[in-house]
Structures are given as C-alpha cells and as structure tokens.
CSV table of C-alpha atoms in Angstrom, one decimal:
chain,number,residue,atom,x,y,z
J,1,MET,CA,11.5,15.1,10.8
J,2,ALA,CA,8.6,17.4,9.9
J,3,ASP,CA,5.1,16.2,10.6
J,4,TYR,CA,4.0,14.6,7.3
J,5,PRO,CA,1.0,12.3,6.7
J,6,SER,CA,2.0,8.7,7.4
J,7,LEU,CA,1.2,5.6,5.4
J,8,THR,CA,1.5,2.3,7.3
J,9,ILE,CA,2.5,-0.7,5.3
J,10,THR,CA,2.6,-4.3,6.7
J,11,ALA,CA,3.9,-7.3,4.7
J,12,LEU,CA,2.8,-10.8,5.6
J,13,GLY,CA,4.8,-13.8,4.4
J,14,THR,CA,6.3,-17.0,5.7
J,15,ARG,CA,10.0,-17.6,6.4
J,16,GLY,CA,11.9,-17.5,3.1
J,17,SER,CA,9.1,-15.9,1.1
J,18,GLY,CA,11.3,-13.0,0.1
J,19,LYS,CA,9.9,-10.1,2.3
J,20,THR,CA,13.3,-8.9,3.5
J,21,THR,CA,15.0,-9.3,0.1
J,22,PHE,CA,12.1,-7.4,-1.5
J,23,LEU,CA,12.5,-4.6,1.0
J,24,LEU,CA,16.1,-4.2,0.2
J,25,GLY,CA,15.6,-4.2,-3.6
J,26,MET,CA,12.6,-1.9,-3.3
J,27,TYR,CA,14.6,0.6,-1.3
J,28,ALA,CA,17.6,0.4,-3.7
J,29,GLU,CA,15.3,1.1,-6.6
J,30,LEU,CA,13.4,4.0,-5.1
J,31,SER,CA,16.2,5.7,-3.2
J,32,ALA,CA,18.0,6.1,-6.5
J,33,GLY,CA,14.7,7.5,-8.0
J,34,ARG,CA,12.1,6.2,-10.4
J,35,LYS,CA,10.4,8.7,-12.8
J,36,GLY,CA,10.9,11.5,-10.3
J,37,TYR,CA,9.8,9.6,-7.2
J,38,PHE,CA,12.2,8.9,-4.4
J,39,LEU,CA,12.2,7.0,-1.1
J,40,ASN,CA,14.6,7.9,1.7
J,41,ALA,CA,15.2,6.4,5.1
J,42,THR,CA,14.7,9.2,7.7
J,43,ASP,CA,17.6,7.7,9.7
J,44,PRO,CA,21.0,8.2,7.9
J,45,ASP,CA,22.3,5.1,9.7
J,46,VAL,CA,19.5,3.0,8.3
J,47,ASP,CA,20.1,4.4,4.8
J,48,LEU,CA,23.8,3.4,5.2
J,49,VAL,CA,23.0,-0.2,6.3
J,50,LEU,CA,20.6,-0.7,3.4
J,51,ALA,CA,23.0,0.7,0.9
J,52,GLU,CA,25.8,-1.5,2.2
J,53,ARG,CA,23.7,-4.6,1.9
J,54,TRP,CA,22.7,-3.7,-1.6
J,55,ASP,CA,26.4,-3.1,-2.6
J,56,LYS,CA,27.3,-6.5,-1.1
J,57,LEU,CA,24.7,-8.1,-3.3
J,58,LEU,CA,25.8,-6.2,-6.5
J,59,GLU,CA,29.5,-6.7,-5.9
J,60,ASP,CA,29.8,-10.0,-4.1
J,61,GLY,CA,26.4,-11.7,-4.8
J,62,GLU,CA,25.7,-11.8,-1.1
J,63,LEU,CA,21.9,-12.1,-0.4
J,64,PRO,CA,20.6,-10.4,2.7
J,65,PRO,CA,19.9,-12.9,5.5
J,66,PRO,CA,16.3,-13.5,6.3
J,67,ASN,CA,14.9,-11.8,9.3
J,68,LEU,CA,14.4,-14.7,11.7
J,69,ALA,CA,14.8,-13.0,15.1
J,70,ASP,CA,13.6,-9.4,15.4
J,71,ASN,CA,11.0,-7.0,14.1
J,72,ILE,CA,12.8,-4.2,12.3
J,73,PRO,CA,11.0,-0.9,12.0
J,74,TYR,CA,11.7,1.5,9.2
J,75,THR,CA,10.6,5.0,8.6
J,76,PHE,CA,10.9,6.2,5.0
J,77,LEU,CA,10.0,9.5,3.4
J,78,PHE,CA,8.4,9.4,-0.1
J,79,LEU,CA,9.2,12.4,-2.3
J,80,ASP,CA,8.1,13.8,-5.6
J,81,GLY,CA,11.4,15.3,-6.7
J,82,LEU,CA,12.4,17.5,-3.7
J,83,SER,CA,8.8,17.7,-2.4
J,84,PRO,CA,8.0,15.3,0.5
J,85,LEU,CA,4.6,13.7,0.1
J,86,LEU,CA,4.3,11.5,3.1
J,87,ALA,CA,6.1,9.3,5.6
J,88,ILE,CA,6.0,5.5,5.3
J,89,ASP,CA,5.9,3.4,8.4
J,90,TRP,CA,7.2,-0.1,7.5
J,91,LEU,CA,7.8,-3.0,9.8
J,92,ASP,CA,9.8,-6.1,8.7
J,93,TYR,CA,8.4,-8.9,10.7
J,94,ARG,CA,10.7,-11.8,11.6
J,95,GLY,CA,10.1,-15.0,9.6
J,96,GLY,CA,7.9,-17.4,11.4
J,97,ALA,CA,5.6,-14.8,13.0
J,98,LEU,CA,2.7,-16.2,11.0
J,99,SER,CA,3.1,-19.7,12.4
J,100,ASP,CA,3.2,-18.6,16.1
J,101,ALA,CA,0.2,-18.7,18.4
J,102,ARG,CA,-1.1,-15.3,19.4
J,103,GLY,CA,-0.2,-16.0,23.0
J,104,ALA,CA,3.4,-17.1,22.3
J,105,GLU,CA,6.3,-15.4,24.1
J,106,SER,CA,7.9,-14.1,20.9
J,107,GLY,CA,6.7,-10.6,21.6
J,108,ASP,CA,5.8,-9.7,18.0
J,109,VAL,CA,2.8,-12.0,17.5
J,110,ALA,CA,0.5,-10.3,19.9
J,111,GLY,CA,1.0,-7.0,18.1
J,112,LEU,CA,0.6,-8.4,14.6
J,113,GLN,CA,-3.2,-8.2,14.6
J,114,ASP,CA,-3.1,-4.7,16.2
J,115,ARG,CA,-0.6,-3.6,13.6
J,116,LEU,CA,-2.7,-4.9,10.7
J,117,GLU,CA,-5.7,-2.9,12.1
J,118,ARG,CA,-3.6,0.2,11.8
J,119,SER,CA,-2.3,-0.6,8.3
J,120,ASP,CA,-3.2,1.5,5.3
J,121,SER,CA,-1.8,-1.1,2.9
J,122,VAL,CA,-1.2,-4.8,3.4
J,123,TYR,CA,1.2,-7.0,1.3
J,124,LEU,CA,0.4,-10.7,1.1
J,125,VAL,CA,3.7,-12.2,0.0
J,126,ILE,CA,3.7,-15.5,-2.1
J,127,ASP,CA,6.9,-17.2,-3.2
J,128,GLY,CA,6.6,-17.5,-7.0
J,129,GLY,CA,8.0,-21.0,-6.8
J,130,TYR,CA,4.6,-22.2,-5.8
J,131,LEU,CA,3.1,-20.9,-9.1
J,132,VAL,CA,5.6,-22.5,-11.5
J,133,GLU,CA,2.9,-25.1,-12.4
J,134,PRO,CA,-0.8,-24.5,-12.8
J,135,VAL,CA,-2.6,-24.7,-9.4
J,136,THR,CA,-4.9,-27.7,-9.1
J,137,GLU,CA,-7.3,-28.5,-6.3
J,138,SER,CA,-4.8,-30.9,-4.7
J,139,THR,CA,-1.9,-28.6,-5.0
J,140,ARG,CA,-4.0,-25.7,-3.8
J,141,ARG,CA,-4.4,-27.3,-0.3
J,142,ASP,CA,-0.6,-27.8,-0.1
J,143,ILE,CA,0.1,-24.2,-1.2
J,144,LEU,CA,-2.4,-22.7,1.3
J,145,GLY,CA,-0.5,-24.5,4.1
J,146,ARG,CA,3.1,-23.9,3.0
J,147,THR,CA,2.6,-20.2,2.1
J,148,GLY,CA,0.7,-19.3,5.3
J,149,LEU,CA,-2.2,-18.0,3.2
J,150,ARG,CA,-4.8,-19.5,5.5
J,151,ARG,CA,-3.3,-17.6,8.4
J,152,MET,CA,-3.0,-14.4,6.3
J,153,THR,CA,-6.6,-14.6,5.3
J,154,SER,CA,-7.8,-14.9,8.9
J,155,LEU,CA,-5.6,-12.0,10.1
J,156,LEU,CA,-6.7,-9.8,7.2
J,157,GLN,CA,-10.4,-10.6,7.7
J,158,ASN,CA,-10.1,-9.6,11.4
J,159,ALA,CA,-8.3,-6.4,10.5
J,160,VAL,CA,-10.8,-5.5,7.8
J,161,GLN,CA,-13.8,-6.1,10.1
J,162,ALA,CA,-12.2,-4.0,12.8
J,163,ARG,CA,-11.6,-1.1,10.4
J,164,MET,CA,-15.2,-1.3,9.1
J,165,LYS,CA,-16.5,-1.3,12.7
J,166,ALA,CA,-14.4,1.8,13.4
J,167,ASP,CA,-15.7,3.4,10.1
J,168,GLU,CA,-12.1,3.7,8.8
J,169,PRO,CA,-11.0,3.3,5.2
J,170,LEU,CA,-10.1,-0.3,4.3
J,171,PRO,CA,-6.5,-1.1,3.5
J,172,SER,CA,-5.3,-1.5,0.0
J,173,ILE,CA,-4.0,-5.0,-0.8
J,174,VAL,CA,-0.9,-6.0,-2.7
J,175,ILE,CA,-0.6,-9.7,-3.6
J,176,LEU,CA,3.2,-9.7,-4.0
J,177,ILE,CA,4.5,-12.6,-6.0
J,178,THR,CA,8.3,-12.7,-5.2
J,179,LYS,CA,10.8,-14.7,-7.3
J,180,ALA,CA,8.5,-14.3,-10.3
J,181,ASP,CA,11.4,-15.3,-12.6
J,182,LEU,CA,10.6,-18.9,-11.6
J,183,ILE,CA,7.2,-18.7,-13.3
J,184,PRO,CA,7.5,-19.8,-16.9
J,185,PRO,CA,7.2,-17.1,-19.5
J,186,TRP,CA,4.1,-18.7,-21.0
J,187,ARG,CA,2.3,-18.2,-17.6
J,188,ARG,CA,4.0,-14.9,-16.6
J,189,ASP,CA,3.6,-12.9,-19.8
J,190,SER,CA,-0.2,-12.6,-19.8
J,191,LEU,CA,-0.8,-13.4,-16.1
J,192,ASP,CA,-4.4,-14.3,-16.8
J,193,ALA,CA,-4.1,-17.9,-15.5
J,194,VAL,CA,-1.9,-16.9,-12.6
J,195,VAL,CA,-4.4,-14.2,-11.5
J,196,ARG,CA,-7.3,-16.7,-11.6
J,197,GLU,CA,-5.3,-19.1,-9.4
J,198,VAL,CA,-4.4,-16.3,-7.0
J,199,GLN,CA,-8.1,-15.4,-6.8
J,200,GLU,CA,-8.8,-19.0,-5.7
J,201,LEU,CA,-5.9,-18.9,-3.2
J,202,ILE,CA,-6.6,-15.5,-1.7
J,203,GLY,CA,-10.3,-14.8,-2.2
J,204,ILE,CA,-10.5,-12.1,0.4
J,205,GLY,CA,-8.3,-9.9,-1.7
J,206,PHE,CA,-11.1,-9.7,-4.2
J,207,SER,CA,-13.9,-8.9,-1.8
J,208,GLN,CA,-16.4,-6.0,-2.0
J,209,GLY,CA,-14.8,-2.9,-0.6
J,210,LEU,CA,-11.2,-3.8,-1.2
J,211,SER,CA,-8.7,-2.6,-3.8
J,212,THR,CA,-6.0,-5.1,-4.8
J,213,LEU,CA,-3.0,-5.2,-7.0
J,214,VAL,CA,-1.4,-8.4,-8.2
J,215,CYS,CA,2.3,-7.7,-8.6
J,216,PRO,CA,5.0,-10.2,-9.6
J,217,VAL,CA,8.5,-9.0,-8.8
J,218,THR,CA,12.0,-10.4,-9.1
J,219,LEU,CA,15.4,-9.5,-7.9
J,220,GLY,CA,17.2,-11.8,-10.3
J,221,HIS,CA,17.5,-15.3,-11.7
J,222,PHE,CA,18.7,-17.3,-8.7
J,223,GLY,CA,16.7,-20.5,-8.9
J,224,LEU,CA,14.2,-22.1,-6.5
J,225,HIS,CA,16.5,-22.4,-3.5
J,226,PRO,CA,19.3,-19.9,-4.0
J,227,PRO,CA,22.5,-20.1,-2.0
J,228,ALA,CA,23.6,-17.3,0.4
J,229,ARG,CA,25.9,-16.1,-2.4
J,230,VAL,CA,24.6,-15.8,-6.0
J,231,GLU,CA,26.2,-14.9,-9.3
J,232,THR,CA,26.2,-11.2,-9.7
J,233,GLY,CA,25.4,-11.6,-13.4
J,234,ASP,CA,22.1,-13.1,-12.5
J,235,ILE,CA,20.9,-10.0,-10.6
J,236,ASP,CA,18.1,-8.4,-12.6
J,237,PRO,CA,15.6,-6.3,-10.5
J,238,ARG,CA,12.2,-6.0,-12.0
J,239,ASP,CA,9.2,-4.0,-10.8
J,240,LEU,CA,10.3,-3.8,-7.1
J,241,HIS,CA,9.2,-0.2,-6.8
J,242,LEU,CA,5.6,-0.8,-8.1
J,243,PRO,CA,4.0,-2.1,-4.9
J,244,VAL,CA,4.9,1.1,-3.0
J,245,ILE,CA,3.7,3.2,-6.0
J,246,TYR,CA,0.4,1.4,-5.8
J,247,SER,CA,0.1,1.9,-2.0
J,248,LEU,CA,0.6,5.6,-2.5
J,249,ALA,CA,-1.8,5.8,-5.4
J,250,GLU,CA,-4.5,4.1,-3.4
J,251,TYR,CA,-3.8,6.5,-0.5
J,252,MET,CA,-4.2,9.5,-2.8
J,253,TYR,CA,-7.3,8.0,-4.3
J,254,GLN,CA,-9.0,7.5,-0.9
J,255,LEU,CA,-7.9,11.0,0.0
J,256,SER,CA,-9.5,12.4,-3.1
J,257,VAL,CA,-12.8,10.5,-2.4
J,258,ALA,CA,-12.9,11.8,1.2
J,259,ALA,CA,-12.1,15.3,0.1
J,260,LYS,CA,-14.8,15.2,-2.5
J,261,GLY,CA,-17.4,14.2,0.1
J,262,ALA,CA,-16.2,16.9,2.5
J,263,ALA,CA,-16.4,19.5,-0.3
J,264,ALA,CA,-19.9,18.4,-1.2
J,265,ASP,CA,-20.9,18.8,2.5
J,266,ALA,CA,-19.3,22.2,2.6
J,267,ALA,CA,-21.1,23.3,-0.6
J,268,GLN,CA,-24.4,22.1,0.9
J,269,THR,CA,-23.8,24.1,4.1
J,270,ARG,CA,-22.8,27.1,2.1
J,271,GLN,CA,-26.1,26.9,0.1
J,272,ALA,CA,-28.1,26.6,3.2
J,273,LEU,CA,-26.5,29.7,4.7
J,274,GLN,CA,-27.0,31.7,1.5
J,275,ASN,CA,-30.7,30.8,1.6
J,276,ARG,CA,-30.9,31.8,5.3
J,277,LEU,CA,-29.2,35.1,4.5
J,278,ALA,CA,-31.6,35.8,1.8
J,279,ALA,CA,-34.5,35.2,4.2
J,280,LEU,CA,-32.9,37.3,6.9
J,281,ARG,CA,-32.4,40.3,4.6
J,282,GLN,CA,-36.0,40.3,3.4
J,283,GLY,CA,-38.7,42.6,4.8
J,284,ALA,CA,-38.8,45.7,7.0
J,285,GLY,CA,-37.5,43.8,10.0
J,286,ALA,CA,-34.1,43.2,8.5
J,287,LEU,CA,-32.7,46.2,10.4
J,288,PHE,CA,-33.4,44.4,13.6
J,289,ARG,CA,-31.8,41.2,12.4
J,290,ARG,CA,-28.4,42.6,11.9
J,291,SER,CA,-26.8,40.4,14.5
J,292,ASP,CA,-28.2,37.3,12.9
J,293,ILE,CA,-27.2,38.5,9.5
J,294,ARG,CA,-23.6,39.2,10.7
J,295,ASP,CA,-23.4,35.7,12.1
J,296,ALA,CA,-24.7,34.1,9.0
J,297,VAL,CA,-22.3,36.0,6.8
J,298,TYR,CA,-19.4,34.9,9.0
J,299,GLN,CA,-20.5,31.2,8.8
J,300,GLU,CA,-20.9,31.5,5.0
J,301,VAL,CA,-17.3,32.8,4.7
J,302,ILE,CA,-16.1,29.8,6.7
J,303,ALA,CA,-18.2,27.4,4.6
J,304,GLU,CA,-16.8,29.0,1.4
J,305,ARG,CA,-13.2,28.6,2.7
J,306,ASP,CA,-13.8,25.0,3.7
J,307,PHE,CA,-15.2,24.2,0.3
J,308,GLY,CA,-12.3,25.8,-1.5
J,309,SER,CA,-9.8,23.9,0.7
J,310,TYR,CA,-11.5,20.5,0.3
J,311,ASP,CA,-12.0,21.0,-3.5
J,312,ALA,CA,-8.3,21.9,-3.9
J,313,VAL,CA,-7.2,18.8,-2.0
J,314,GLN,CA,-9.6,16.7,-4.0
J,315,GLN,CA,-8.2,17.9,-7.3
J,316,VAL,CA,-4.5,17.6,-6.4
J,317,ALA,CA,-5.0,14.1,-4.8
J,318,ALA,CA,-7.1,12.8,-7.8
J,319,LYS,CA,-4.5,14.1,-10.3
J,320,ARG,CA,-1.6,12.5,-8.3
J,321,ALA,CA,-3.5,9.2,-8.0
J,322,ASP,CA,-4.1,9.1,-11.8
J,323,THR,CA,-0.5,9.7,-12.4
J,324,LEU,CA,0.6,7.0,-10.1
J,325,PHE,CA,-1.9,4.5,-11.3
J,326,ALA,CA,-0.6,5.1,-14.8
J,327,GLU,CA,2.7,3.5,-13.7
J,328,LEU,CA,0.8,0.3,-13.1
J,329,ASP,CA,-0.9,-0.1,-16.4
J,330,ARG,CA,0.8,-3.5,-17.1
J,331,LEU,CA,-0.5,-5.1,-13.9
J,332,PRO,CA,-3.9,-6.5,-12.9
J,333,ARG,CA,-5.7,-4.2,-10.5
J,334,PHE,CA,-9.0,-4.8,-8.9
J,335,ARG,CA,-11.6,-2.8,-7.0
J,336,ASP,CA,-14.6,-4.5,-5.3
J,337,GLY,CA,-13.5,-7.8,-7.0
J,338,VAL,CA,-13.7,-6.3,-10.5
J,339,GLU,CA,-10.7,-5.7,-12.6
J,340,VAL,CA,-10.1,-2.0,-13.3
J,341,SER,CA,-9.7,-1.0,-16.9
J,342,GLN,CA,-6.4,0.7,-17.7
C-alpha cells in the first residue's frame, strides 16, 4: 500500500457494548459507499471475512460473535471516490480489556494506554439500553460501573495529559451510543435530555481543548438482550458511518489549523526577508553585498514556496472539513465544551 497519512482510531467499551457489531455495520455501510466516500480494507482477505459476516447477518440473521479473546487489528483506506485520503488504523479490543488490571497477563491491557496516547480519535461506547429511562443520581452510579465509564475516563485523562505534555493535537472524541433503537422516540428524537445525561456521565468529553460528537447508532431492532440469531426483517442500520466521517472531519480541521499557522509563519519570514533585501539593496555599498543579496533572494523564494504550499493545504483541508461536518448536521457536536452551531 502507498504511504498515506494515517488516522488511528481506538474504541473503548465493555463486553457486549456493541463495538464489534458496530465495526461490522460501519464497514458494510462505507465499503458500499456513502455520498461518494468509501472505506476499503487493505487486505482482501479481511474484506472477504467482513463481507461474509455481513451477508450472514442479512441472510440468516446471525449476529457477529463478540470479540472475547483477541485483539484484532484492521487497516482501512478511506477514499473520496477513487482518490485515497488516508489510512485508518483500527484495533478491535477484546471484550473485558477495560476490567483487567494493567499488569494482567492478558497481553493487550498493558498496551491499551499506549495505544490511546497514539490515537487521533477515541470512541467511548455506551450501550443504549442504559439510556432507556432518564438517568437519575442513583442510576448514574450504577451506569458508571456497568458501562466501564469510570475506567474509560481515567484512561482518556491519562492519554490527553500525555499528548498535551508532548505538544501533540488532542484526540477527537465520539460518544458512541449503540443500540439506540432501545431509547424511546420521545428521548431519541431531540436528544437534548440524553446529551445532558451523557455530559454528566462522561464529563471529560466536554472539557476545554476537546472536540466531541454524540452519535446514537443502530444496526436494527433486536431488543435489549438479542439472541445470536435475529429476525432479518428487524435489521435497520442507521448512522453507522457517521462516527468515521466525524473522525476524518476533525482530522482535516486540525490539519487546516496547523497549516494556517505554518502559512502565517512562512508569510512572516517572507516579509522579514523582503525587508532585509530592501535594506541590502540600498546605498552605494550594494555592489559589495551581492553575496548577501543572493542568499536573501534564495531564502525569500523558499519562504514564498512554503507559504504557497501551506496555504494550499489549509484551503483544501478546511473545505473538506466543512463538507464532512455538513454530514453531521443532525447530531450534537461540541468544541471546548460548547455546542457547535450547525
């Protein structure tokens, strides 16, 4: 595979929260294409396995088994039509990793924190079954324990602090509410009450410096505790592609911000060199400063080239980010704890 920029995504969730099923549905949606965007597994064998599992669900109602034993890495390529944009490094953690001690012999636990510190986007997965009824102070404590949100908060805090210390961009956050069909329509349609409750459950996602999407998704209408085989008529995928769209939009947004800063620095350097050239060319002694003038001209050309490159990147990235964000106009999106106006 060609050397494309890479986006690292890590999903945190407890056993049975729907991480693996979401991954399958998300891939099925985007591999077929959504509004010109595509997601392909770089390994044809992986593409075949995911396609076969999706076909089993559609034809036989067979849900994918939860990942209880192994960490499964995936490498995807995100495309705009035929044009690759970037690679996506995805790791499906086994269920139960959140409840293991860091020093356990499971093998994956010790690397979980390191993985988070390298992640560009982090998904905090909540089973929608816990949001069927309004969250009260007493049920909040139970939900925090059952969903692993206390552990997720601690892991995410450590990762954010490590990235801040290293002066790296902070990860975007997706609060992924799986099995959203379980949430009653009167709560699901506006999402206002659900978002307020989520803010109480996962306060770190709405901290200064972080960008967060609250995204309910559903694969179908299977009930609170679905069997291994469901009715195919109940399959009804909704919004499974949007979390990845958001991750890419935030990546492009951060790229545009960085490129804008670099362009401003290049413009400042260019202006300083132009001022120096003007001073070198003044007076009768200019003839004896030809070497200095030549060096300054060369440096000005480089600064001009750098400015043009950074400015072009900034404009392309900002336009793409705006286009991708427009796909999310139905969903609550926050930056620095404040909801972003659509």
